[in-house]
Amino acid sequence: MTEYLRRHNLDEIHPVQEELTTREVLSVIDGMPFKRSLGILTGGELFLRDDVWDILAYATRRIFCVLGTNATMIDRGMAERLVDLGVISLWIGLDGSEAHHDLMRAEKGAFKRTIQGIHHIQEAKHRLGKNYPIINTFTVIARENVESLTAVADTAEAMGVEKSFMEIYDTALDRFGAELDSRLPTERKQEPYIMDETHRKILRDQLEEIRRRPFKGTRFRTLPHEFSLDDMINYYHPRFTVKQGICTVPWWLMRISPSGDVYPCYNYPVGNVRHASLQEIWKGQAYQTFRKAMRGGIVEACHGCNYFQSARYIP
C-alpha cells in the first residue's frame, strides 16, 4: 500500500507513515483470535523486512499463517525454515511465460528466480516429508500476458503446484478514497486494462483450453469465484458492469497496512492499530457504518475487486 500511494502521488491525501515495528506486528497478532484466525502476510515483499523470521516464528505458533511473495529471495535454507515453521500456504505471482513475466515485472531474470524459489519449497517439502506450505500461484489477466495463460498452467502443473488462480485485474486501488454512496459506473471508457475484441477472444480460447487439458496435479480456478467464464471475458469489455449484490467480506476480513491502518476494503480506512485494538476497531462505529452501507449493495470502489463474494447470509 505504501509504495502504491507514493507511485500514484496519493501520499499527500493519505500520508505515508513509518511501518509497524516488530513489537507492534506481534501485538497485532496477539489481538487475533488464537488458533482460529487466518493471517495473510504480504507486502510489497515480506522478505525485505529484517525481522521477518521473528514475525513468522511468532505468527505460526498462534494463527494459520499464509505468505504472499514473489519467491525470488527463497533459497534452499529459507525453504526448509518455512516448512519447519508450518507456514500453511504461499501465494506466488506468476505472470505468464518467461518473457511475459519478466516484461510485466520489468526485471529480466525475475521468472527464473521465482521458479527456482518454488522448486526450493517443493524440494524441502519432499525432503522433510511435509505437505505444507501449499503452493498457490496467481496470475493477473492483462493484455500483456493474455496469450500465455496456458503456459502458466503448464508451468504450474510441471512444478507440482497445488492450486493456480487466474484473476481479473483488480481496479480497487485505482478508486482509492471513493465515497460509500458512489454507485457503480455504467461505462469504463479507456482504462488501460480494457481489451479489444481480438484480445478478448484470445482470453476465452486460453481459459477454455485450460479447462479442456487433462491436468492431474494442479487445480485451476478463476477469481472472483462468482464470475462465470462469460463474466471473466466480458469484464475486459468497456461496457461491463458488476452485478449488483451484497458482499460478505466486511463481516470476515480485515486488511492492515504496513503503517497499521485498517481497512474492511482497500478504499475505506476505519482505524489504526496504533490507536486501538483489533477488537475495538472490528466492533467500532466506522466498521459498523461500512457494513451498514454494504447491506445496500456494492459501490463504485468495489468495481474490479476479486475478493467479492455475494451474500447468502449476513450476520
PDB file of C-alpha atoms in Angstrom:
ATOM      1  CA  MET A   1       0.000   0.000   0.000  1.00  0.00           C
ATOM      2  CA  THR A   2       2.797   2.435   0.925  1.00  0.00           C
ATOM      3  CA  GLU A   3       4.554   2.011  -2.412  1.00  0.00           C
ATOM      4  CA  TYR A   4       1.239   2.327  -4.277  1.00  0.00           C
ATOM      5  CA  LEU A   5       0.448   5.636  -2.583  1.00  0.00           C
ATOM      6  CA  ARG A   6       3.865   7.041  -3.451  1.00  0.00           C
ATOM      7  CA  ARG A   7       3.697   5.854  -7.069  1.00  0.00           C
ATOM      8  CA  HIS A   8       0.307   7.481  -7.639  1.00  0.00           C
ATOM      9  CA  ASN A   9       1.084  10.668  -5.675  1.00  0.00           C
ATOM     10  CA  LEU A  10      -1.613   9.880  -3.113  1.00  0.00           C
ATOM     11  CA  ASP A  11       0.654  10.202  -0.088  1.00  0.00           C
ATOM     12  CA  GLU A  12      -0.395  13.847   0.345  1.00  0.00           C
ATOM     13  CA  ILE A  13      -4.038  12.933   0.984  1.00  0.00           C
ATOM     14  CA  HIS A  14      -3.108   9.723   2.790  1.00  0.00           C
ATOM     15  CA  PRO A  15       0.267  10.432   4.486  1.00  0.00           C
ATOM     16  CA  VAL A  16       2.851   7.658   4.439  1.00  0.00           C
ATOM     17  CA  GLN A  17       3.813   6.683   7.983  1.00  0.00           C
ATOM     18  CA  GLU A  18       6.571   4.526   9.363  1.00  0.00           C
ATOM     19  CA  GLU A  19       5.954   0.806   9.097  1.00  0.00           C
ATOM     20  CA  LEU A  20       4.891  -1.122  12.161  1.00  0.00           C
ATOM     21  CA  THR A  21       7.771  -2.233  14.366  1.00  0.00           C
ATOM     22  CA  THR A  22       8.368  -5.874  15.248  1.00  0.00           C
ATOM     23  CA  ARG A  23       6.694  -5.396  18.615  1.00  0.00           C
ATOM     24  CA  GLU A  24       3.688  -3.699  17.019  1.00  0.00           C
ATOM     25  CA  VAL A  25       3.268  -6.510  14.471  1.00  0.00           C
ATOM     26  CA  LEU A  26       3.425  -9.127  17.235  1.00  0.00           C
ATOM     27  CA  SER A  27       0.863  -7.148  19.205  1.00  0.00           C
ATOM     28  CA  VAL A  28      -1.492  -7.219  16.216  1.00  0.00           C
ATOM     29  CA  ILE A  29      -1.069 -10.998  16.007  1.00  0.00           C
ATOM     30  CA  ASP A  30      -1.874 -11.230  19.730  1.00  0.00           C
ATOM     31  CA  GLY A  31      -5.143  -9.416  19.015  1.00  0.00           C
ATOM     32  CA  MET A  32      -6.320 -12.081  16.577  1.00  0.00           C
ATOM     33  CA  PRO A  33      -8.483 -14.957  17.862  1.00  0.00           C
ATOM     34  CA  PHE A  34      -5.964 -17.612  18.936  1.00  0.00           C
ATOM     35  CA  LYS A  35      -5.648 -20.632  16.594  1.00  0.00           C
ATOM     36  CA  ARG A  36      -8.821 -19.618  14.756  1.00  0.00           C
ATOM     37  CA  SER A  37      -7.505 -16.820  12.564  1.00  0.00           C
ATOM     38  CA  LEU A  38      -6.037 -16.966   9.091  1.00  0.00           C
ATOM     39  CA  GLY A  39      -3.373 -14.303   8.616  1.00  0.00           C
ATOM     40  CA  ILE A  40      -2.019 -13.458   5.161  1.00  0.00           C
ATOM     41  CA  LEU A  41       1.322 -11.671   5.483  1.00  0.00           C
ATOM     42  CA  THR A  42       2.295  -9.836   2.336  1.00  0.00           C
ATOM     43  CA  GLY A  43       3.819  -6.609   1.049  1.00  0.00           C
ATOM     44  CA  GLY A  44       5.458  -5.393  -1.180  1.00  0.00           C
ATOM     45  CA  GLU A  45       7.881  -8.210  -0.496  1.00  0.00           C
ATOM     46  CA  LEU A  46       7.756  -9.549   3.047  1.00  0.00           C
ATOM     47  CA  PHE A  47      11.288 -10.976   2.942  1.00  0.00           C
ATOM     48  CA  LEU A  48      12.747  -7.469   2.669  1.00  0.00           C
ATOM     49  CA  ARG A  49      11.974  -6.989   6.381  1.00  0.00           C
ATOM     50  CA  ASP A  50      14.916  -7.719   8.680  1.00  0.00           C
ATOM     51  CA  ASP A  51      12.564  -9.114  11.320  1.00  0.00           C
ATOM     52  CA  VAL A  52      10.604 -11.436   9.015  1.00  0.00           C
ATOM     53  CA  TRP A  53      11.731 -14.658  10.730  1.00  0.00           C
ATOM     54  CA  ASP A  54      10.854 -13.325  14.190  1.00  0.00           C
ATOM     55  CA  ILE A  55       7.389 -12.440  12.915  1.00  0.00           C
ATOM     56  CA  LEU A  56       6.909 -15.800  11.201  1.00  0.00           C
ATOM     57  CA  ALA A  57       8.078 -17.789  14.216  1.00  0.00           C
ATOM     58  CA  TYR A  58       5.562 -15.945  16.393  1.00  0.00           C
ATOM     59  CA  ALA A  59       2.708 -15.987  13.880  1.00  0.00           C
ATOM     60  CA  THR A  60       2.904 -19.695  13.067  1.00  0.00           C
ATOM     61  CA  ARG A  61       2.502 -20.567  16.771  1.00  0.00           C
ATOM     62  CA  ARG A  62      -0.696 -18.551  17.094  1.00  0.00           C
ATOM     63  CA  ILE A  63      -2.552 -18.440  13.776  1.00  0.00           C
ATOM     64  CA  PHE A  64      -2.843 -20.154  10.409  1.00  0.00           C
ATOM     65  CA  CYS A  65      -0.139 -18.315   8.512  1.00  0.00           C
ATOM     66  CA  VAL A  66      -0.107 -17.630   4.757  1.00  0.00           C
ATOM     67  CA  LEU A  67       2.552 -15.642   2.893  1.00  0.00           C
ATOM     68  CA  GLY A  68       2.294 -13.590  -0.276  1.00  0.00           C
ATOM     69  CA  THR A  69       5.668 -13.400  -2.005  1.00  0.00           C
ATOM     70  CA  ASN A  70       7.320 -13.288  -5.420  1.00  0.00           C
ATOM     71  CA  ALA A  71       9.568 -16.162  -4.193  1.00  0.00           C
ATOM     72  CA  THR A  72      12.681 -14.651  -5.805  1.00  0.00           C
ATOM     73  CA  MET A  73      14.528 -14.458  -2.471  1.00  0.00           C
ATOM     74  CA  ILE A  74      13.729 -18.001  -1.298  1.00  0.00           C
ATOM     75  CA  ASP A  75      16.832 -20.194  -1.258  1.00  0.00           C
ATOM     76  CA  ARG A  76      17.278 -23.784  -0.042  1.00  0.00           C
ATOM     77  CA  GLY A  77      17.785 -22.834   3.598  1.00  0.00           C
ATOM     78  CA  MET A  78      14.849 -20.410   3.662  1.00  0.00           C
ATOM     79  CA  ALA A  79      12.604 -23.044   2.113  1.00  0.00           C
ATOM     80  CA  GLU A  80      13.437 -25.506   4.892  1.00  0.00           C
ATOM     81  CA  ARG A  81      12.732 -22.877   7.540  1.00  0.00           C
ATOM     82  CA  LEU A  82       9.315 -22.130   6.034  1.00  0.00           C
ATOM     83  CA  VAL A  83       8.470 -25.841   6.008  1.00  0.00           C
ATOM     84  CA  ASP A  84       9.734 -26.314   9.579  1.00  0.00           C
ATOM     85  CA  LEU A  85       7.726 -23.348  10.850  1.00  0.00           C
ATOM     86  CA  GLY A  86       4.488 -24.765   9.487  1.00  0.00           C
ATOM     87  CA  VAL A  87       3.523 -21.956   7.115  1.00  0.00           C
ATOM     88  CA  ILE A  88       0.205 -23.100   5.645  1.00  0.00           C
ATOM     89  CA  SER A  89       0.463 -21.666   2.140  1.00  0.00           C
ATOM     90  CA  LEU A  90       2.466 -19.438  -0.173  1.00  0.00           C
ATOM     91  CA  TRP A  91       0.747 -17.173  -2.705  1.00  0.00           C
ATOM     92  CA  ILE A  92       3.213 -16.586  -5.529  1.00  0.00           C
ATOM     93  CA  GLY A  93       2.706 -14.319  -8.537  1.00  0.00           C
ATOM     94  CA  LEU A  94       3.281 -15.962 -11.919  1.00  0.00           C
ATOM     95  CA  ASP A  95       2.507 -13.556 -14.739  1.00  0.00           C
ATOM     96  CA  GLY A  96       2.906 -15.725 -17.815  1.00  0.00           C
ATOM     97  CA  SER A  97       5.666 -17.290 -19.865  1.00  0.00           C
ATOM     98  CA  GLU A  98       9.205 -16.250 -19.025  1.00  0.00           C
ATOM     99  CA  ALA A  99       9.144 -13.348 -21.500  1.00  0.00           C
ATOM    100  CA  HIS A 100       5.724 -12.093 -20.370  1.00  0.00           C
ATOM    101  CA  HIS A 101       6.539 -12.459 -16.664  1.00  0.00           C
ATOM    102  CA  ASP A 102       9.814 -10.529 -16.972  1.00  0.00           C
ATOM    103  CA  LEU A 103       8.075  -7.866 -19.063  1.00  0.00           C
ATOM    104  CA  MET A 104       5.313  -7.330 -16.510  1.00  0.00           C
ATOM    105  CA  ARG A 105       7.763  -7.362 -13.603  1.00  0.00           C
ATOM    106  CA  ALA A 106      10.102  -5.016 -15.512  1.00  0.00           C
ATOM    107  CA  GLU A 107      13.032  -7.183 -14.450  1.00  0.00           C
ATOM    108  CA  LYS A 108      14.980  -9.612 -16.603  1.00  0.00           C
ATOM    109  CA  GLY A 109      15.517 -12.918 -14.825  1.00  0.00           C
ATOM    110  CA  ALA A 110      12.576 -12.472 -12.446  1.00  0.00           C
ATOM    111  CA  PHE A 111      10.787 -15.530 -13.859  1.00  0.00           C
ATOM    112  CA  LYS A 112      13.770 -17.833 -13.358  1.00  0.00           C
ATOM    113  CA  ARG A 113      14.241 -16.687  -9.753  1.00  0.00           C
ATOM    114  CA  THR A 114      10.534 -17.209  -8.977  1.00  0.00           C
ATOM    115  CA  ILE A 115      10.608 -20.705 -10.485  1.00  0.00           C
ATOM    116  CA  GLN A 116      13.750 -21.513  -8.534  1.00  0.00           C
ATOM    117  CA  GLY A 117      12.103 -20.350  -5.314  1.00  0.00           C
ATOM    118  CA  ILE A 118       9.106 -22.610  -5.959  1.00  0.00           C
ATOM    119  CA  HIS A 119      11.426 -25.551  -6.659  1.00  0.00           C
ATOM    120  CA  HIS A 120      13.235 -24.945  -3.361  1.00  0.00           C
ATOM    121  CA  ILE A 121       9.920 -25.093  -1.480  1.00  0.00           C
ATOM    122  CA  GLN A 122       8.755 -28.248  -3.239  1.00  0.00           C
ATOM    123  CA  GLU A 123      12.101 -29.963  -2.685  1.00  0.00           C
ATOM    124  CA  ALA A 124      12.140 -29.009   1.005  1.00  0.00           C
ATOM    125  CA  LYS A 125       8.645 -30.440   1.479  1.00  0.00           C
ATOM    126  CA  HIS A 126       9.714 -33.702  -0.129  1.00  0.00           C
ATOM    127  CA  ARG A 127      12.990 -33.840   1.825  1.00  0.00           C
ATOM    128  CA  LEU A 128      11.280 -33.207   5.170  1.00  0.00           C
ATOM    129  CA  GLY A 129       8.213 -35.317   4.462  1.00  0.00           C
ATOM    130  CA  LYS A 130       5.753 -32.432   4.843  1.00  0.00           C
ATOM    131  CA  ASN A 131       2.718 -31.358   2.790  1.00  0.00           C
ATOM    132  CA  TYR A 132       2.934 -27.667   3.680  1.00  0.00           C
ATOM    133  CA  PRO A 133       3.210 -24.935   2.650  1.00  0.00           C
ATOM    134  CA  ILE A 134       0.739 -25.453  -0.189  1.00  0.00           C
ATOM    135  CA  ILE A 135       1.810 -23.506  -3.258  1.00  0.00           C
ATOM    136  CA  ASN A 136      -0.802 -21.271  -4.882  1.00  0.00           C
ATOM    137  CA  THR A 137       0.228 -19.303  -7.939  1.00  0.00           C
ATOM    138  CA  PHE A 138      -1.858 -16.360  -9.081  1.00  0.00           C
ATOM    139  CA  THR A 139      -1.896 -14.685 -12.466  1.00  0.00           C
ATOM    140  CA  VAL A 140      -3.448 -11.280 -13.080  1.00  0.00           C
ATOM    141  CA  ILE A 141      -5.025 -11.337 -16.536  1.00  0.00           C
ATOM    142  CA  ALA A 142      -3.934  -8.410 -18.721  1.00  0.00           C
ATOM    143  CA  ARG A 143      -3.355  -7.610 -22.379  1.00  0.00           C
ATOM    144  CA  GLU A 144       0.371  -8.151 -21.874  1.00  0.00           C
ATOM    145  CA  ASN A 145       0.042 -11.807 -20.825  1.00  0.00           C
ATOM    146  CA  VAL A 146      -3.311 -12.952 -22.251  1.00  0.00           C
ATOM    147  CA  GLU A 147      -1.572 -15.140 -24.843  1.00  0.00           C
ATOM    148  CA  SER A 148       0.422 -17.104 -22.249  1.00  0.00           C
ATOM    149  CA  LEU A 149      -2.175 -18.264 -19.700  1.00  0.00           C
ATOM    150  CA  THR A 150      -1.859 -21.847 -20.935  1.00  0.00           C
ATOM    151  CA  ALA A 151       1.908 -21.506 -20.480  1.00  0.00           C
ATOM    152  CA  VAL A 152       1.258 -20.596 -16.836  1.00  0.00           C
ATOM    153  CA  ALA A 153      -0.933 -23.673 -16.488  1.00  0.00           C
ATOM    154  CA  ASP A 154       1.749 -25.915 -17.976  1.00  0.00           C
ATOM    155  CA  THR A 155       4.409 -24.414 -15.701  1.00  0.00           C
ATOM    156  CA  ALA A 156       2.249 -24.833 -12.594  1.00  0.00           C
ATOM    157  CA  GLU A 157       1.494 -28.467 -13.433  1.00  0.00           C
ATOM    158  CA  ALA A 158       5.155 -29.242 -14.155  1.00  0.00           C
ATOM    159  CA  MET A 159       6.230 -27.845 -10.768  1.00  0.00           C
ATOM    160  CA  GLY A 160       3.571 -29.705  -8.816  1.00  0.00           C
ATOM    161  CA  VAL A 161       1.812 -26.521  -7.756  1.00  0.00           C
ATOM    162  CA  GLU A 162      -1.342 -27.418  -5.823  1.00  0.00           C
ATOM    163  CA  LYS A 163      -3.535 -24.511  -6.987  1.00  0.00           C
ATOM    164  CA  SER A 164      -3.272 -21.920  -9.740  1.00  0.00           C
ATOM    165  CA  PHE A 165      -5.576 -18.912  -9.859  1.00  0.00           C
ATOM    166  CA  MET A 166      -6.314 -16.726 -12.884  1.00  0.00           C
ATOM    167  CA  GLU A 167      -7.749 -13.464 -11.630  1.00  0.00           C
ATOM    168  CA  ILE A 168      -9.139 -10.247 -13.050  1.00  0.00           C
ATOM    169  CA  TYR A 169      -7.150  -7.032 -12.996  1.00  0.00           C
ATOM    170  CA  ASP A 170      -8.098  -5.505  -9.645  1.00  0.00           C
ATOM    171  CA  THR A 171      -9.016  -1.837 -10.120  1.00  0.00           C
ATOM    172  CA  ALA A 172      -9.979  -1.249  -6.481  1.00  0.00           C
ATOM    173  CA  LEU A 173      -6.780   0.656  -5.702  1.00  0.00           C
ATOM    174  CA  ASP A 174      -7.370   2.900  -8.712  1.00  0.00           C
ATOM    175  CA  ARG A 175     -10.528   4.097  -6.945  1.00  0.00           C
ATOM    176  CA  PHE A 176      -8.796   4.853  -3.642  1.00  0.00           C
ATOM    177  CA  GLY A 177     -10.966   7.066  -1.478  1.00  0.00           C
ATOM    178  CA  ALA A 178     -14.233   6.522  -3.385  1.00  0.00           C
ATOM    179  CA  GLU A 179     -17.266   7.560  -1.374  1.00  0.00           C
ATOM    180  CA  LEU A 180     -19.570   4.927   0.058  1.00  0.00           C
ATOM    181  CA  ASP A 181     -22.579   6.434  -1.689  1.00  0.00           C
ATOM    182  CA  SER A 182     -20.941   6.207  -5.131  1.00  0.00           C
ATOM    183  CA  ARG A 183     -22.793   3.747  -7.336  1.00  0.00           C
ATOM    184  CA  LEU A 184     -21.170   1.504  -9.906  1.00  0.00           C
ATOM    185  CA  PRO A 185     -20.378   3.172 -13.259  1.00  0.00           C
ATOM    186  CA  THR A 186     -22.229   2.157 -16.413  1.00  0.00           C
ATOM    187  CA  GLU A 187     -19.216   2.636 -18.702  1.00  0.00           C
ATOM    188  CA  ARG A 188     -15.478   2.465 -18.111  1.00  0.00           C
ATOM    189  CA  LYS A 189     -14.168   4.256 -21.201  1.00  0.00           C
ATOM    190  CA  GLN A 190     -10.425   3.824 -21.763  1.00  0.00           C
ATOM    191  CA  GLU A 191      -8.952   2.182 -18.668  1.00  0.00           C
ATOM    192  CA  PRO A 192      -5.600   0.570 -19.586  1.00  0.00           C
ATOM    193  CA  TYR A 193      -6.727  -2.966 -18.760  1.00  0.00           C
ATOM    194  CA  ILE A 194      -9.637  -2.937 -21.258  1.00  0.00           C
ATOM    195  CA  MET A 195      -9.165  -5.400 -24.136  1.00  0.00           C
ATOM    196  CA  ASP A 196     -10.313  -5.167 -27.734  1.00  0.00           C
ATOM    197  CA  GLU A 197     -12.357  -7.931 -29.334  1.00  0.00           C
ATOM    198  CA  THR A 198      -9.261  -9.784 -30.564  1.00  0.00           C
ATOM    199  CA  HIS A 199      -7.693  -9.960 -27.119  1.00  0.00           C
ATOM    200  CA  ARG A 200     -10.984 -10.983 -25.506  1.00  0.00           C
ATOM    201  CA  LYS A 201     -11.233 -13.866 -27.987  1.00  0.00           C
ATOM    202  CA  ILE A 202      -7.694 -14.925 -27.109  1.00  0.00           C
ATOM    203  CA  LEU A 203      -8.629 -14.814 -23.421  1.00  0.00           C
ATOM    204  CA  ARG A 204     -11.657 -17.030 -23.990  1.00  0.00           C
ATOM    205  CA  ASP A 205      -9.608 -19.505 -26.041  1.00  0.00           C
ATOM    206  CA  GLN A 206      -6.902 -19.649 -23.359  1.00  0.00           C
ATOM    207  CA  LEU A 207      -9.295 -20.242 -20.459  1.00  0.00           C
ATOM    208  CA  GLU A 208     -11.281 -22.824 -22.416  1.00  0.00           C
ATOM    209  CA  GLU A 209      -8.069 -24.633 -23.366  1.00  0.00           C
ATOM    210  CA  ILE A 210      -7.009 -24.797 -19.703  1.00  0.00           C
ATOM    211  CA  ARG A 211     -10.383 -26.310 -18.834  1.00  0.00           C
ATOM    212  CA  ARG A 212     -10.001 -28.950 -21.547  1.00  0.00           C
ATOM    213  CA  ARG A 213      -6.499 -30.097 -20.661  1.00  0.00           C
ATOM    214  CA  PRO A 214      -6.198 -33.274 -18.551  1.00  0.00           C
ATOM    215  CA  PHE A 215      -4.202 -31.780 -15.688  1.00  0.00           C
ATOM    216  CA  LYS A 216      -3.766 -34.254 -12.841  1.00  0.00           C
ATOM    217  CA  GLY A 217      -1.951 -32.420 -10.054  1.00  0.00           C
ATOM    218  CA  THR A 218      -2.881 -28.733 -10.205  1.00  0.00           C
ATOM    219  CA  ARG A 219      -6.346 -27.298  -9.582  1.00  0.00           C
ATOM    220  CA  PHE A 220      -7.165 -24.229 -11.678  1.00  0.00           C
ATOM    221  CA  ARG A 221      -9.623 -21.573 -10.530  1.00  0.00           C
ATOM    222  CA  THR A 222     -10.666 -18.104 -11.654  1.00  0.00           C
ATOM    223  CA  LEU A 223     -11.213 -15.123  -9.378  1.00  0.00           C
ATOM    224  CA  PRO A 224     -13.665 -13.780  -8.377  1.00  0.00           C
ATOM    225  CA  HIS A 225     -15.275 -17.149  -7.661  1.00  0.00           C
ATOM    226  CA  GLU A 226     -18.623 -15.552  -8.525  1.00  0.00           C
ATOM    227  CA  PHE A 227     -17.633 -14.965 -12.156  1.00  0.00           C
ATOM    228  CA  SER A 228     -18.610 -17.369 -14.925  1.00  0.00           C
ATOM    229  CA  LEU A 229     -16.393 -17.766 -17.986  1.00  0.00           C
ATOM    230  CA  ASP A 230     -18.519 -15.187 -19.807  1.00  0.00           C
ATOM    231  CA  ASP A 231     -18.140 -12.785 -16.866  1.00  0.00           C
ATOM    232  CA  MET A 232     -14.354 -13.189 -16.986  1.00  0.00           C
ATOM    233  CA  ILE A 233     -14.304 -12.319 -20.693  1.00  0.00           C
ATOM    234  CA  ASN A 234     -16.840  -9.501 -20.513  1.00  0.00           C
ATOM    235  CA  TYR A 235     -15.044  -7.899 -17.571  1.00  0.00           C
ATOM    236  CA  TYR A 236     -12.490  -6.580 -20.057  1.00  0.00           C
ATOM    237  CA  HIS A 237     -15.183  -5.004 -22.242  1.00  0.00           C
ATOM    238  CA  PRO A 238     -15.691  -1.210 -21.898  1.00  0.00           C
ATOM    239  CA  ARG A 239     -19.373  -1.580 -21.040  1.00  0.00           C
ATOM    240  CA  PHE A 240     -19.135  -4.359 -18.496  1.00  0.00           C
ATOM    241  CA  THR A 241     -20.659  -3.635 -15.092  1.00  0.00           C
ATOM    242  CA  VAL A 242     -20.513  -5.739 -11.953  1.00  0.00           C
ATOM    243  CA  LYS A 243     -23.722  -7.485 -10.970  1.00  0.00           C
ATOM    244  CA  GLN A 244     -25.259  -5.642  -8.068  1.00  0.00           C
ATOM    245  CA  GLY A 245     -25.236  -7.545  -4.800  1.00  0.00           C
ATOM    246  CA  ILE A 246     -24.159  -7.560  -1.179  1.00  0.00           C
ATOM    247  CA  CYS A 247     -20.558  -8.530  -0.483  1.00  0.00           C
ATOM    248  CA  THR A 248     -19.902 -10.582   2.682  1.00  0.00           C
ATOM    249  CA  VAL A 249     -16.220  -9.649   3.001  1.00  0.00           C
ATOM    250  CA  PRO A 250     -16.634  -6.863   5.631  1.00  0.00           C
ATOM    251  CA  TRP A 251     -18.046  -9.469   8.023  1.00  0.00           C
ATOM    252  CA  TRP A 252     -14.997 -11.739   7.958  1.00  0.00           C
ATOM    253  CA  LEU A 253     -11.954  -9.904   6.607  1.00  0.00           C
ATOM    254  CA  MET A 254      -9.737  -7.052   7.785  1.00  0.00           C
ATOM    255  CA  ARG A 255      -6.759  -5.551   5.947  1.00  0.00           C
ATOM    256  CA  ILE A 256      -3.933  -3.887   7.860  1.00  0.00           C
ATOM    257  CA  SER A 257      -1.460  -1.661   6.024  1.00  0.00           C
ATOM    258  CA  PRO A 258       2.306  -1.615   6.779  1.00  0.00           C
ATOM    259  CA  SER A 259       1.735   1.500   8.907  1.00  0.00           C
ATOM    260  CA  GLY A 260      -1.196  -0.001  10.826  1.00  0.00           C
ATOM    261  CA  ASP A 261      -4.190   1.486   9.014  1.00  0.00           C
ATOM    262  CA  VAL A 262      -7.165  -0.879   8.996  1.00  0.00           C
ATOM    263  CA  TYR A 263      -9.490  -1.342   6.010  1.00  0.00           C
ATOM    264  CA  PRO A 264     -12.518  -3.584   5.548  1.00  0.00           C
ATOM    265  CA  CYS A 265     -11.643  -2.993   1.874  1.00  0.00           C
ATOM    266  CA  TYR A 266      -8.816  -1.110   0.155  1.00  0.00           C
ATOM    267  CA  ASN A 267     -10.695   2.146  -0.128  1.00  0.00           C
ATOM    268  CA  TYR A 268     -12.144   2.935   3.260  1.00  0.00           C
ATOM    269  CA  PRO A 269      -9.910   3.317   6.366  1.00  0.00           C
ATOM    270  CA  VAL A 270     -11.679   2.613   9.658  1.00  0.00           C
ATOM    271  CA  GLY A 271      -8.887   2.959  12.225  1.00  0.00           C
ATOM    272  CA  ASN A 272      -5.263   2.250  13.090  1.00  0.00           C
ATOM    273  CA  VAL A 273      -3.850  -0.499  15.297  1.00  0.00           C
ATOM    274  CA  ARG A 274      -1.520   2.029  16.931  1.00  0.00           C
ATOM    275  CA  HIS A 275      -4.518   3.807  18.404  1.00  0.00           C
ATOM    276  CA  ALA A 276      -6.974   0.982  19.109  1.00  0.00           C
ATOM    277  CA  SER A 277      -7.054  -2.803  19.439  1.00  0.00           C
ATOM    278  CA  LEU A 278      -8.277  -5.058  16.654  1.00  0.00           C
ATOM    279  CA  GLN A 279     -11.393  -5.869  18.677  1.00  0.00           C
ATOM    280  CA  GLU A 280     -12.161  -2.182  19.226  1.00  0.00           C
ATOM    281  CA  ILE A 281     -11.771  -1.454  15.511  1.00  0.00           C
ATOM    282  CA  TRP A 282     -13.744  -4.556  14.449  1.00  0.00           C
ATOM    283  CA  LYS A 283     -16.681  -3.604  16.675  1.00  0.00           C
ATOM    284  CA  GLY A 284     -16.250   0.156  16.263  1.00  0.00           C
ATOM    285  CA  GLN A 285     -18.584   2.665  14.697  1.00  0.00           C
ATOM    286  CA  ALA A 286     -16.589   3.114  11.480  1.00  0.00           C
ATOM    287  CA  TYR A 287     -16.661  -0.601  10.709  1.00  0.00           C
ATOM    288  CA  GLN A 288     -20.359  -0.765  11.561  1.00  0.00           C
ATOM    289  CA  THR A 289     -21.039   2.181   9.255  1.00  0.00           C
ATOM    290  CA  PHE A 290     -19.231   0.421   6.430  1.00  0.00           C
ATOM    291  CA  ARG A 291     -21.162  -2.816   6.965  1.00  0.00           C
ATOM    292  CA  LYS A 292     -24.428  -0.890   7.035  1.00  0.00           C
ATOM    293  CA  ALA A 293     -23.553   0.724   3.707  1.00  0.00           C
ATOM    294  CA  MET A 294     -22.674  -2.665   2.216  1.00  0.00           C
ATOM    295  CA  ARG A 295     -26.104  -4.017   3.118  1.00  0.00           C
ATOM    296  CA  GLY A 296     -27.415  -1.605   0.476  1.00  0.00           C
ATOM    297  CA  GLY A 297     -25.258  -3.172  -2.243  1.00  0.00           C
ATOM    298  CA  ILE A 298     -21.742  -2.809  -3.573  1.00  0.00           C
ATOM    299  CA  VAL A 299     -20.443   0.617  -4.585  1.00  0.00           C
ATOM    300  CA  GLU A 300     -18.061   2.102  -7.148  1.00  0.00           C
ATOM    301  CA  ALA A 301     -14.989   1.255  -5.097  1.00  0.00           C
ATOM    302  CA  CYS A 302     -15.962  -2.438  -5.308  1.00  0.00           C
ATOM    303  CA  HIS A 303     -15.585  -2.418  -9.076  1.00  0.00           C
ATOM    304  CA  GLY A 304     -12.848  -4.857 -10.100  1.00  0.00           C
ATOM    305  CA  CYS A 305     -12.324  -6.356  -6.641  1.00  0.00           C
ATOM    306  CA  ASN A 306     -11.520 -10.051  -6.936  1.00  0.00           C
ATOM    307  CA  TYR A 307     -12.402 -10.650  -3.279  1.00  0.00           C
ATOM    308  CA  PHE A 308     -16.075 -10.060  -3.966  1.00  0.00           C
ATOM    309  CA  GLN A 309     -18.319 -12.797  -2.557  1.00  0.00           C
ATOM    310  CA  SER A 310     -22.070 -12.433  -2.811  1.00  0.00           C
ATOM    311  CA  ALA A 311     -24.238 -12.690   0.251  1.00  0.00           C
ATOM    312  CA  ARG A 312     -26.040 -15.846   1.252  1.00  0.00           C
ATOM    313  CA  TYR A 313     -26.083 -14.924   4.910  1.00  0.00           C
ATOM    314  CA  ILE A 314     -25.183 -11.672   6.652  1.00  0.00           C
ATOM    315  CA  PRO A 315     -24.945 -11.674  10.467  1.00  0.00           C
TER     316      PRO A 315
END
